[in-house]
Amino acid sequence: MDRGDLQRLSKDELIDLVLRLQRPEKTSRTSSKPPSTDRKERRDKAKPGGAKPGHKGHSRALSEDFDRIVDHHPARCTCCRASLSSDLPVETVSEHETIDLPEIRPVVEQHRRLSVRCPSCGTLVIAPVPAAANGTPFGPRTHAVATYLKTFQALSYERLQGAFADLFGLTISQGGLMNMLRRSQAAFAPERDAAIAALRRAKVVASDETGVRIEGSNAYQWVFRSSEVVVHRAALTRGAIVVRDLMDGHRPQVWCSDRYSAQQGHGMAHQTCLAHLARDVAYADETSDDMLPSRLRLWLKRAFALAGGIETFATSTIAAKRRALERSLADILRAPTACDLARDLQMKFRRARDQLLVFAAYPGLVEPTNNACERALRPAVIQRKVTNG
């Protein structure tokens, strides 16, 4: 908006613009922004590190599985200087350990094809091509170490290359490491297929997605979760076609997700993530003087309390609490308000009204939030950040 646009605004529009600009910035508590984007408040007095006064000290426990014992026997008496023979009775005073790693060197096995001239007929006979000559020269343990360091320890290809050189004295190009990881995928195929099959039988499924780069193009990493399995899938689209392809016609009793349209309509019933709504409500409650966001915040607190104790409540108690929540929400959504943030909240709750308390009909099976899917995505997000990938 330039100066001319500002001059054409009416007085009421200018006041509304100023009020909007004065609203506080959104944080991870009031939006879907990650906690890493929050501004850290400066501490007036930092707490000192280390153990606190009165803290009981701890030391490393001795290993139960050790390779050898070295006994240290006194040679002479410290009082009379008499010689102490090794066959005298002894008593253990203390035990100490030294621990180190052995030198790790790659085992390189060269296979040579030899030829021999037959002494009977003079034919030159050449040995067949050994299996080791086909495919990669790197063995399964090397593949396993590369997969572990890349996925679980989140090493970039450059750091992975350095780790093999520094720790094992093994030179591998970054392209070779990439091919190694691609070959390793086959080892996980049976478990992957079993996980997908379990997902297609699940009664309750939750899903979420996050952005990712695949070979220089914008793409998405999807996650699907049931009580038994978690399935990750990368796709170039954020559309519902990803869900339909994976589920292959299976419609679980309940689907849990945020309010994104591509995540909707895949189950017989749908539980909307209340944590997403709670962040929107928290922002409006901080920004607006209207009472409606506060009422919604208290309503969500009651809904979370119901979810937290649902496995201990009787069926009649759950039904009564759910009816009370529905009546209370109806009153809140009918309440008049002049605040645009409050009206937006009313609209969001109205659109998802039949998806807010579905968890109450499935005690112990359906969560009120989709936080488990977000936690399942977090390791992949962290890996992309630390590897620049």
CSV table of C-alpha atoms in Angstrom, one decimal:
chain,number,residue,atom,x,y,z
A,1,MET,CA,0.0,0.0,0.0
A,2,ASP,CA,1.5,3.3,-1.1
A,3,ARG,CA,0.9,6.9,0.0
A,4,GLY,CA,-1.9,7.4,-2.6
A,5,ASP,CA,-3.8,4.3,-1.3
A,6,LEU,CA,-3.6,5.6,2.2
A,7,GLN,CA,-4.9,9.0,1.2
A,8,ARG,CA,-8.0,7.4,-0.4
A,9,LEU,CA,-8.9,5.6,2.8
A,10,SER,CA,-11.8,6.9,4.9
A,11,LYS,CA,-11.3,7.8,8.5
A,12,ASP,CA,-12.9,4.5,9.7
A,13,GLU,CA,-10.7,2.6,7.3
A,14,LEU,CA,-7.6,4.3,8.6
A,15,ILE,CA,-8.6,3.6,12.2
A,16,ASP,CA,-9.2,-0.1,11.3
A,17,LEU,CA,-5.8,-0.3,9.6
A,18,VAL,CA,-4.0,1.3,12.6
A,19,LEU,CA,-5.7,-1.2,14.9
A,20,ARG,CA,-4.6,-4.1,12.7
A,21,LEU,CA,-1.0,-2.9,12.6
A,22,GLN,CA,-1.0,-2.6,16.4
A,23,ARG,CA,-1.9,-6.2,16.9
A,24,PRO,CA,0.9,-8.3,18.4
A,25,GLU,CA,3.0,-10.6,16.3
A,26,LYS,CA,1.9,-14.2,16.1
A,27,THR,CA,4.0,-16.8,17.9
A,28,SER,CA,4.1,-20.5,18.1
A,29,ARG,CA,1.6,-20.3,20.9
A,30,THR,CA,-0.9,-18.3,18.9
A,31,SER,CA,-0.3,-19.7,15.4
A,32,SER,CA,1.2,-22.7,13.5
A,33,LYS,CA,4.6,-21.0,13.4
A,34,PRO,CA,7.4,-23.2,14.8
A,35,PRO,CA,8.8,-22.4,18.2
A,36,SER,CA,12.2,-21.7,16.6
A,37,THR,CA,10.8,-18.5,15.2
A,38,ASP,CA,9.8,-17.1,18.6
A,39,ARG,CA,11.8,-14.2,20.0
A,40,LYS,CA,13.7,-15.3,23.1
A,41,GLU,CA,13.2,-13.0,26.1
A,42,ARG,CA,16.4,-11.8,27.7
A,43,ARG,CA,16.9,-13.1,31.2
A,44,ASP,CA,17.9,-10.6,33.8
A,45,LYS,CA,19.8,-13.2,35.8
A,46,ALA,CA,20.7,-16.5,34.2
A,47,LYS,CA,20.7,-19.5,36.4
A,48,PRO,CA,24.2,-20.9,37.1
A,49,GLY,CA,25.0,-24.2,35.5
A,50,GLY,CA,26.3,-27.4,37.1
A,51,ALA,CA,25.1,-29.3,40.1
A,52,LYS,CA,23.1,-27.5,42.7
A,53,PRO,CA,24.1,-27.3,46.4
A,54,GLY,CA,23.2,-30.5,48.2
A,55,HIS,CA,22.9,-32.5,44.9
A,56,LYS,CA,24.1,-36.1,45.4
A,57,GLY,CA,26.9,-37.0,43.1
A,58,HIS,CA,26.7,-39.8,40.6
A,59,SER,CA,29.4,-41.8,38.8
A,60,ARG,CA,29.4,-44.2,35.9
A,61,ALA,CA,28.3,-47.7,36.9
A,62,LEU,CA,30.9,-50.5,36.3
A,63,SER,CA,30.3,-52.7,33.2
A,64,GLU,CA,28.9,-56.2,33.7
A,65,ASP,CA,30.4,-57.3,30.4
A,66,PHE,CA,34.1,-56.6,30.3
A,67,ASP,CA,37.0,-58.1,28.2
A,68,ARG,CA,39.7,-58.6,30.9
A,69,ILE,CA,40.7,-57.9,34.4
A,70,VAL,CA,44.0,-56.4,35.5
A,71,ASP,CA,44.8,-56.9,39.2
A,72,HIS,CA,47.2,-54.4,40.8
A,73,HIS,CA,49.0,-56.2,43.7
A,74,PRO,CA,51.2,-54.3,46.2
A,75,ALA,CA,54.8,-55.4,46.0
A,76,ARG,CA,56.0,-54.5,49.5
A,77,CYS,CA,54.6,-53.7,52.9
A,78,THR,CA,54.4,-49.9,53.4
A,79,CYS,CA,55.2,-50.4,57.1
A,80,CYS,CA,58.1,-52.9,57.3
A,81,ARG,CA,59.1,-53.1,53.6
A,82,ALA,CA,58.6,-56.9,53.6
A,83,SER,CA,58.1,-58.5,50.2
A,84,LEU,CA,54.4,-59.5,49.5
A,85,SER,CA,54.1,-62.6,47.5
A,86,SER,CA,51.3,-63.0,44.9
A,87,ASP,CA,49.9,-66.1,46.6
A,88,LEU,CA,48.9,-64.2,49.8
A,89,PRO,CA,45.1,-63.8,50.4
A,90,VAL,CA,43.8,-60.6,48.7
A,91,GLU,CA,40.8,-58.3,49.1
A,92,THR,CA,39.4,-56.0,46.5
A,93,VAL,CA,39.6,-52.4,47.7
A,94,SER,CA,38.2,-50.6,44.7
A,95,GLU,CA,37.5,-51.1,41.0
A,96,HIS,CA,38.2,-48.8,38.1
A,97,GLU,CA,37.6,-49.1,34.4
A,98,THR,CA,39.2,-47.8,31.3
A,99,ILE,CA,37.1,-47.9,28.1
A,100,ASP,CA,38.3,-47.3,24.5
A,101,LEU,CA,37.2,-48.2,21.0
A,102,PRO,CA,39.3,-50.5,18.9
A,103,GLU,CA,40.8,-49.2,15.7
A,104,ILE,CA,38.3,-49.7,12.9
A,105,ARG,CA,39.6,-50.4,9.4
A,106,PRO,CA,37.7,-51.5,6.4
A,107,VAL,CA,38.2,-55.1,5.3
A,108,VAL,CA,39.0,-54.9,1.6
A,109,GLU,CA,38.8,-58.2,-0.2
A,110,GLN,CA,40.0,-58.3,-3.8
A,111,HIS,CA,38.7,-60.9,-6.2
A,112,ARG,CA,40.9,-61.9,-9.1
A,113,ARG,CA,39.8,-63.8,-12.1
A,114,LEU,CA,42.5,-66.2,-13.1
A,115,SER,CA,43.1,-68.1,-16.4
A,116,VAL,CA,44.7,-71.4,-16.8
A,117,ARG,CA,45.8,-73.1,-20.0
A,118,CYS,CA,44.7,-76.7,-20.1
A,119,PRO,CA,47.7,-79.0,-20.2
A,120,SER,CA,45.7,-81.6,-22.1
A,121,CYS,CA,44.2,-79.6,-25.0
A,122,GLY,CA,45.8,-76.2,-24.7
A,123,THR,CA,42.5,-74.4,-24.2
A,124,LEU,CA,42.7,-71.2,-22.2
A,125,VAL,CA,40.2,-71.5,-19.3
A,126,ILE,CA,39.0,-68.3,-17.5
A,127,ALA,CA,37.3,-68.4,-14.2
A,128,PRO,CA,33.6,-67.2,-14.2
A,129,VAL,CA,32.8,-63.7,-13.1
A,130,PRO,CA,32.4,-63.8,-9.3
A,131,ALA,CA,29.3,-62.5,-7.6
A,132,ALA,CA,31.4,-59.8,-6.0
A,133,ALA,CA,32.1,-58.2,-9.4
A,134,ASN,CA,28.4,-57.5,-9.9
A,135,GLY,CA,26.9,-54.3,-8.4
A,136,THR,CA,28.4,-52.3,-5.5
A,137,PRO,CA,31.7,-53.1,-3.9
A,138,PHE,CA,30.3,-52.1,-0.5
A,139,GLY,CA,28.9,-54.7,1.8
A,140,PRO,CA,25.7,-54.8,3.9
A,141,ARG,CA,27.3,-53.5,7.1
A,142,THR,CA,28.7,-50.4,5.2
A,143,HIS,CA,25.2,-49.8,3.9
A,144,ALA,CA,23.7,-50.1,7.4
A,145,VAL,CA,26.2,-47.6,8.9
A,146,ALA,CA,25.5,-45.1,6.1
A,147,THR,CA,21.8,-45.4,6.5
A,148,TYR,CA,22.0,-45.0,10.3
A,149,LEU,CA,24.2,-42.0,10.2
A,150,LYS,CA,22.2,-40.3,7.5
A,151,THR,CA,18.7,-40.9,8.9
A,152,PHE,CA,19.1,-41.2,12.7
A,153,GLN,CA,22.0,-38.9,13.2
A,154,ALA,CA,21.0,-36.4,10.5
A,155,LEU,CA,24.4,-36.1,8.7
A,156,SER,CA,24.5,-34.3,5.4
A,157,TYR,CA,26.2,-36.1,2.5
A,158,GLU,CA,29.3,-33.9,3.0
A,159,ARG,CA,29.5,-34.8,6.7
A,160,LEU,CA,28.7,-38.4,6.1
A,161,GLN,CA,31.6,-38.6,3.6
A,162,GLY,CA,33.9,-37.1,6.2
A,163,ALA,CA,32.7,-39.5,8.9
A,164,PHE,CA,33.6,-42.5,6.7
A,165,ALA,CA,37.0,-41.0,6.0
A,166,ASP,CA,37.8,-39.9,9.5
A,167,LEU,CA,36.3,-42.8,11.5
A,168,PHE,CA,36.9,-45.8,9.2
A,169,GLY,CA,39.5,-44.6,6.7
A,170,LEU,CA,37.1,-45.3,3.9
A,171,THR,CA,36.9,-43.0,0.9
A,172,ILE,CA,33.4,-42.8,-0.7
A,173,SER,CA,32.1,-40.1,-3.0
A,174,GLN,CA,28.9,-38.3,-2.1
A,175,GLY,CA,27.3,-39.8,-5.2
A,176,GLY,CA,28.3,-43.2,-4.0
A,177,LEU,CA,26.7,-42.6,-0.6
A,178,MET,CA,23.5,-41.4,-2.3
A,179,ASN,CA,23.4,-44.6,-4.4
A,180,MET,CA,24.1,-46.6,-1.3
A,181,LEU,CA,21.1,-45.2,0.5
A,182,ARG,CA,18.9,-45.8,-2.5
A,183,ARG,CA,19.9,-49.4,-2.6
A,184,SER,CA,19.2,-49.7,1.1
A,185,GLN,CA,15.5,-48.9,0.5
A,186,ALA,CA,14.9,-52.4,-0.7
A,187,ALA,CA,15.7,-53.8,2.8
A,188,PHE,CA,12.8,-51.8,4.2
A,189,ALA,CA,10.2,-52.7,1.5
A,190,PRO,CA,8.6,-55.6,3.3
A,191,GLU,CA,8.1,-53.6,6.5
A,192,ARG,CA,6.8,-50.6,4.5
A,193,ASP,CA,4.3,-52.8,2.7
A,194,ALA,CA,3.2,-54.3,6.0
A,195,ALA,CA,2.7,-50.9,7.5
A,196,ILE,CA,0.6,-49.7,4.6
A,197,ALA,CA,-1.5,-52.8,4.8
A,198,ALA,CA,-2.1,-52.2,8.6
A,199,LEU,CA,-3.0,-48.6,7.8
A,200,ARG,CA,-5.6,-49.8,5.3
A,201,ARG,CA,-7.2,-51.9,8.1
A,202,ALA,CA,-7.2,-49.2,10.8
A,203,LYS,CA,-10.4,-47.9,12.4
A,204,VAL,CA,-8.8,-44.5,13.2
A,205,VAL,CA,-6.3,-42.7,11.0
A,206,ALA,CA,-4.7,-39.3,11.4
A,207,SER,CA,-2.8,-37.4,8.8
A,208,ASP,CA,-0.7,-34.2,8.3
A,209,GLU,CA,1.8,-32.8,5.8
A,210,THR,CA,4.7,-30.4,5.5
A,211,GLY,CA,6.7,-28.8,2.7
A,212,VAL,CA,9.8,-30.4,1.4
A,213,ARG,CA,12.2,-30.0,-1.6
A,214,ILE,CA,12.6,-33.0,-3.9
A,215,GLU,CA,15.4,-32.6,-6.5
A,216,GLY,CA,15.0,-28.8,-6.6
A,217,SER,CA,11.1,-28.8,-6.7
A,218,ASN,CA,8.6,-27.9,-4.1
A,219,ALA,CA,6.9,-31.0,-2.7
A,220,TYR,CA,5.2,-32.3,0.4
A,221,GLN,CA,6.0,-35.0,3.0
A,222,TRP,CA,2.8,-36.6,4.2
A,223,VAL,CA,2.4,-38.7,7.4
A,224,PHE,CA,-0.3,-41.1,8.2
A,225,ARG,CA,-0.7,-42.5,11.6
A,226,SER,CA,-2.8,-45.3,13.3
A,227,SER,CA,-2.6,-47.0,16.6
A,228,GLU,CA,-0.2,-49.5,15.1
A,229,VAL,CA,1.9,-47.8,12.4
A,230,VAL,CA,3.2,-44.5,11.0
A,231,VAL,CA,3.6,-44.2,7.3
A,232,HIS,CA,5.5,-41.4,5.6
A,233,ARG,CA,5.0,-40.6,1.9
A,234,ALA,CA,6.6,-37.9,-0.3
A,235,ALA,CA,4.5,-36.4,-3.1
A,236,LEU,CA,4.7,-33.5,-5.5
A,237,THR,CA,1.2,-32.5,-4.7
A,238,ARG,CA,-0.7,-31.5,-1.5
A,239,GLY,CA,-4.0,-32.7,-3.0
A,240,ALA,CA,-6.4,-35.3,-1.7
A,241,ILE,CA,-5.2,-37.7,-4.5
A,242,VAL,CA,-2.3,-38.6,-2.2
A,243,VAL,CA,-4.6,-39.8,0.5
A,244,ARG,CA,-6.9,-41.7,-1.9
A,245,ASP,CA,-3.9,-43.5,-3.5
A,246,LEU,CA,-2.5,-44.6,-0.2
A,247,MET,CA,-5.7,-45.7,1.4
A,248,ASP,CA,-6.8,-47.5,-1.8
A,249,GLY,CA,-10.6,-47.2,-1.0
A,250,HIS,CA,-10.4,-47.9,2.7
A,251,ARG,CA,-12.5,-45.5,4.8
A,252,PRO,CA,-11.7,-45.7,8.5
A,253,GLN,CA,-14.4,-44.9,11.1
A,254,VAL,CA,-12.6,-41.7,12.1
A,255,TRP,CA,-10.1,-39.5,10.4
A,256,CYS,CA,-8.2,-36.9,12.4
A,257,SER,CA,-6.4,-33.8,10.8
A,258,ASP,CA,-6.4,-30.1,10.6
A,259,ARG,CA,-9.0,-28.1,8.7
A,260,TYR,CA,-7.2,-28.3,5.3
A,261,SER,CA,-9.7,-29.3,2.7
A,262,ALA,CA,-7.5,-32.1,1.1
A,263,GLN,CA,-7.5,-33.8,4.5
A,264,GLN,CA,-11.3,-33.9,4.8
A,265,GLY,CA,-13.8,-36.5,3.7
A,266,HIS,CA,-11.6,-39.6,4.0
A,267,GLY,CA,-13.4,-41.2,7.1
A,268,MET,CA,-16.9,-42.0,8.2
A,269,ALA,CA,-16.5,-39.3,10.8
A,270,HIS,CA,-13.8,-36.6,11.2
A,271,GLN,CA,-12.1,-35.2,14.3
A,272,THR,CA,-10.7,-31.7,13.7
A,273,CYS,CA,-7.5,-30.9,15.5
A,274,LEU,CA,-8.5,-28.7,18.5
A,275,ALA,CA,-4.9,-27.6,19.1
A,276,HIS,CA,-5.0,-25.6,15.8
A,277,LEU,CA,-8.2,-23.9,16.9
A,278,ALA,CA,-6.7,-23.3,20.4
A,279,ARG,CA,-3.8,-21.3,18.9
A,280,ASP,CA,-6.2,-19.1,16.8
A,281,VAL,CA,-8.3,-18.5,20.0
A,282,ALA,CA,-5.2,-17.7,22.0
A,283,TYR,CA,-4.1,-15.0,19.5
A,284,ALA,CA,-7.6,-13.5,19.4
A,285,ASP,CA,-7.8,-13.5,23.2
A,286,GLU,CA,-4.5,-11.6,23.5
A,287,THR,CA,-5.4,-9.1,20.8
A,288,SER,CA,-9.1,-8.4,21.3
A,289,ASP,CA,-11.0,-6.9,24.2
A,290,ASP,CA,-14.1,-8.8,23.2
A,291,MET,CA,-15.2,-11.5,25.6
A,292,LEU,CA,-16.0,-14.1,22.9
A,293,PRO,CA,-12.4,-15.4,22.5
A,294,SER,CA,-12.1,-15.8,26.2
A,295,ARG,CA,-15.3,-17.8,26.3
A,296,LEU,CA,-14.0,-20.0,23.5
A,297,ARG,CA,-10.7,-20.5,25.4
A,298,LEU,CA,-12.6,-21.7,28.4
A,299,TRP,CA,-14.7,-24.0,26.2
A,300,LEU,CA,-11.6,-25.6,24.8
A,301,LYS,CA,-10.2,-26.0,28.3
A,302,ARG,CA,-13.3,-28.0,29.2
A,303,ALA,CA,-13.1,-30.0,26.0
A,304,PHE,CA,-9.4,-30.9,26.7
A,305,ALA,CA,-10.4,-31.8,30.3
A,306,LEU,CA,-13.0,-34.2,29.0
A,307,ALA,CA,-10.4,-35.8,26.6
A,308,GLY,CA,-7.8,-36.1,29.4
A,309,GLY,CA,-10.1,-38.0,31.7
A,310,ILE,CA,-12.3,-39.8,29.2
A,311,GLU,CA,-11.0,-43.3,29.9
A,312,THR,CA,-12.0,-42.9,33.6
A,313,PHE,CA,-15.5,-41.5,33.0
A,314,ALA,CA,-18.6,-43.6,32.8
A,315,THR,CA,-20.4,-43.6,29.4
A,316,SER,CA,-23.3,-41.6,30.9
A,317,THR,CA,-20.8,-39.0,32.3
A,318,ILE,CA,-19.1,-38.6,28.9
A,319,ALA,CA,-22.5,-38.1,27.2
A,320,ALA,CA,-23.6,-35.5,29.7
A,321,LYS,CA,-20.4,-33.6,29.5
A,322,ARG,CA,-20.6,-33.7,25.7
A,323,ARG,CA,-24.1,-32.3,25.7
A,324,ALA,CA,-23.1,-29.6,28.0
A,325,LEU,CA,-20.2,-28.6,25.7
A,326,GLU,CA,-22.5,-28.6,22.7
A,327,ARG,CA,-25.0,-26.3,24.4
A,328,SER,CA,-22.3,-24.0,25.6
A,329,LEU,CA,-20.8,-23.8,22.1
A,330,ALA,CA,-24.2,-23.0,20.6
A,331,ASP,CA,-24.5,-20.0,22.9
A,332,ILE,CA,-21.0,-18.8,22.0
A,333,LEU,CA,-21.6,-19.1,18.3
A,334,ARG,CA,-24.9,-17.2,18.6
A,335,ALA,CA,-23.4,-14.3,20.6
A,336,PRO,CA,-23.2,-11.0,18.7
A,337,THR,CA,-19.7,-9.5,18.4
A,338,ALA,CA,-18.2,-6.4,16.7
A,339,CYS,CA,-14.7,-7.8,16.7
A,340,ASP,CA,-13.5,-9.2,13.3
A,341,LEU,CA,-11.2,-11.7,15.0
A,342,ALA,CA,-14.1,-13.0,17.1
A,343,ARG,CA,-16.3,-13.3,14.0
A,344,ASP,CA,-13.6,-15.2,12.2
A,345,LEU,CA,-13.4,-17.6,15.2
A,346,GLN,CA,-17.1,-18.1,15.1
A,347,MET,CA,-16.9,-18.9,11.4
A,348,LYS,CA,-14.1,-21.5,11.9
A,349,PHE,CA,-16.0,-23.2,14.8
A,350,ARG,CA,-19.3,-23.3,12.8
A,351,ARG,CA,-17.6,-24.9,9.8
A,352,ALA,CA,-16.0,-27.6,12.0
A,353,ARG,CA,-18.9,-27.8,14.5
A,354,ASP,CA,-19.7,-31.5,13.9
A,355,GLN,CA,-16.0,-32.4,14.0
A,356,LEU,CA,-15.1,-30.9,17.4
A,357,LEU,CA,-16.2,-33.5,19.9
A,358,VAL,CA,-16.0,-36.7,17.8
A,359,PHE,CA,-13.4,-38.0,20.2
A,360,ALA,CA,-16.0,-38.3,22.9
A,361,ALA,CA,-17.7,-41.1,21.0
A,362,TYR,CA,-14.5,-43.1,20.8
A,363,PRO,CA,-13.0,-43.1,24.3
A,364,GLY,CA,-9.3,-44.0,24.2
A,365,LEU,CA,-9.3,-44.4,20.4
A,366,VAL,CA,-9.5,-40.8,19.1
A,367,GLU,CA,-7.4,-37.9,20.3
A,368,PRO,CA,-8.8,-34.3,20.3
A,369,THR,CA,-5.6,-33.0,18.6
A,370,ASN,CA,-3.4,-34.1,15.7
A,371,ASN,CA,-0.2,-33.5,17.7
A,372,ALA,CA,1.0,-37.1,17.3
A,373,CYS,CA,1.3,-36.5,13.5
A,374,GLU,CA,3.2,-33.3,14.0
A,375,ARG,CA,5.6,-35.1,16.3
A,376,ALA,CA,6.0,-37.9,13.7
A,377,LEU,CA,7.0,-35.2,11.1
A,378,ARG,CA,9.4,-33.4,13.4
A,379,PRO,CA,12.5,-35.6,12.9
A,380,ALA,CA,12.3,-35.2,9.2
A,381,VAL,CA,11.9,-31.5,9.5
A,382,ILE,CA,14.9,-31.3,11.9
A,383,GLN,CA,17.0,-33.4,9.5
A,384,ARG,CA,16.2,-31.0,6.6
A,385,LYS,CA,17.3,-28.0,8.7
A,386,VAL,CA,20.6,-29.4,9.9
A,387,THR,CA,21.5,-30.9,6.5
A,388,ASN,CA,20.3,-28.0,4.4
A,389,GLY,CA,18.2,-30.5,2.5
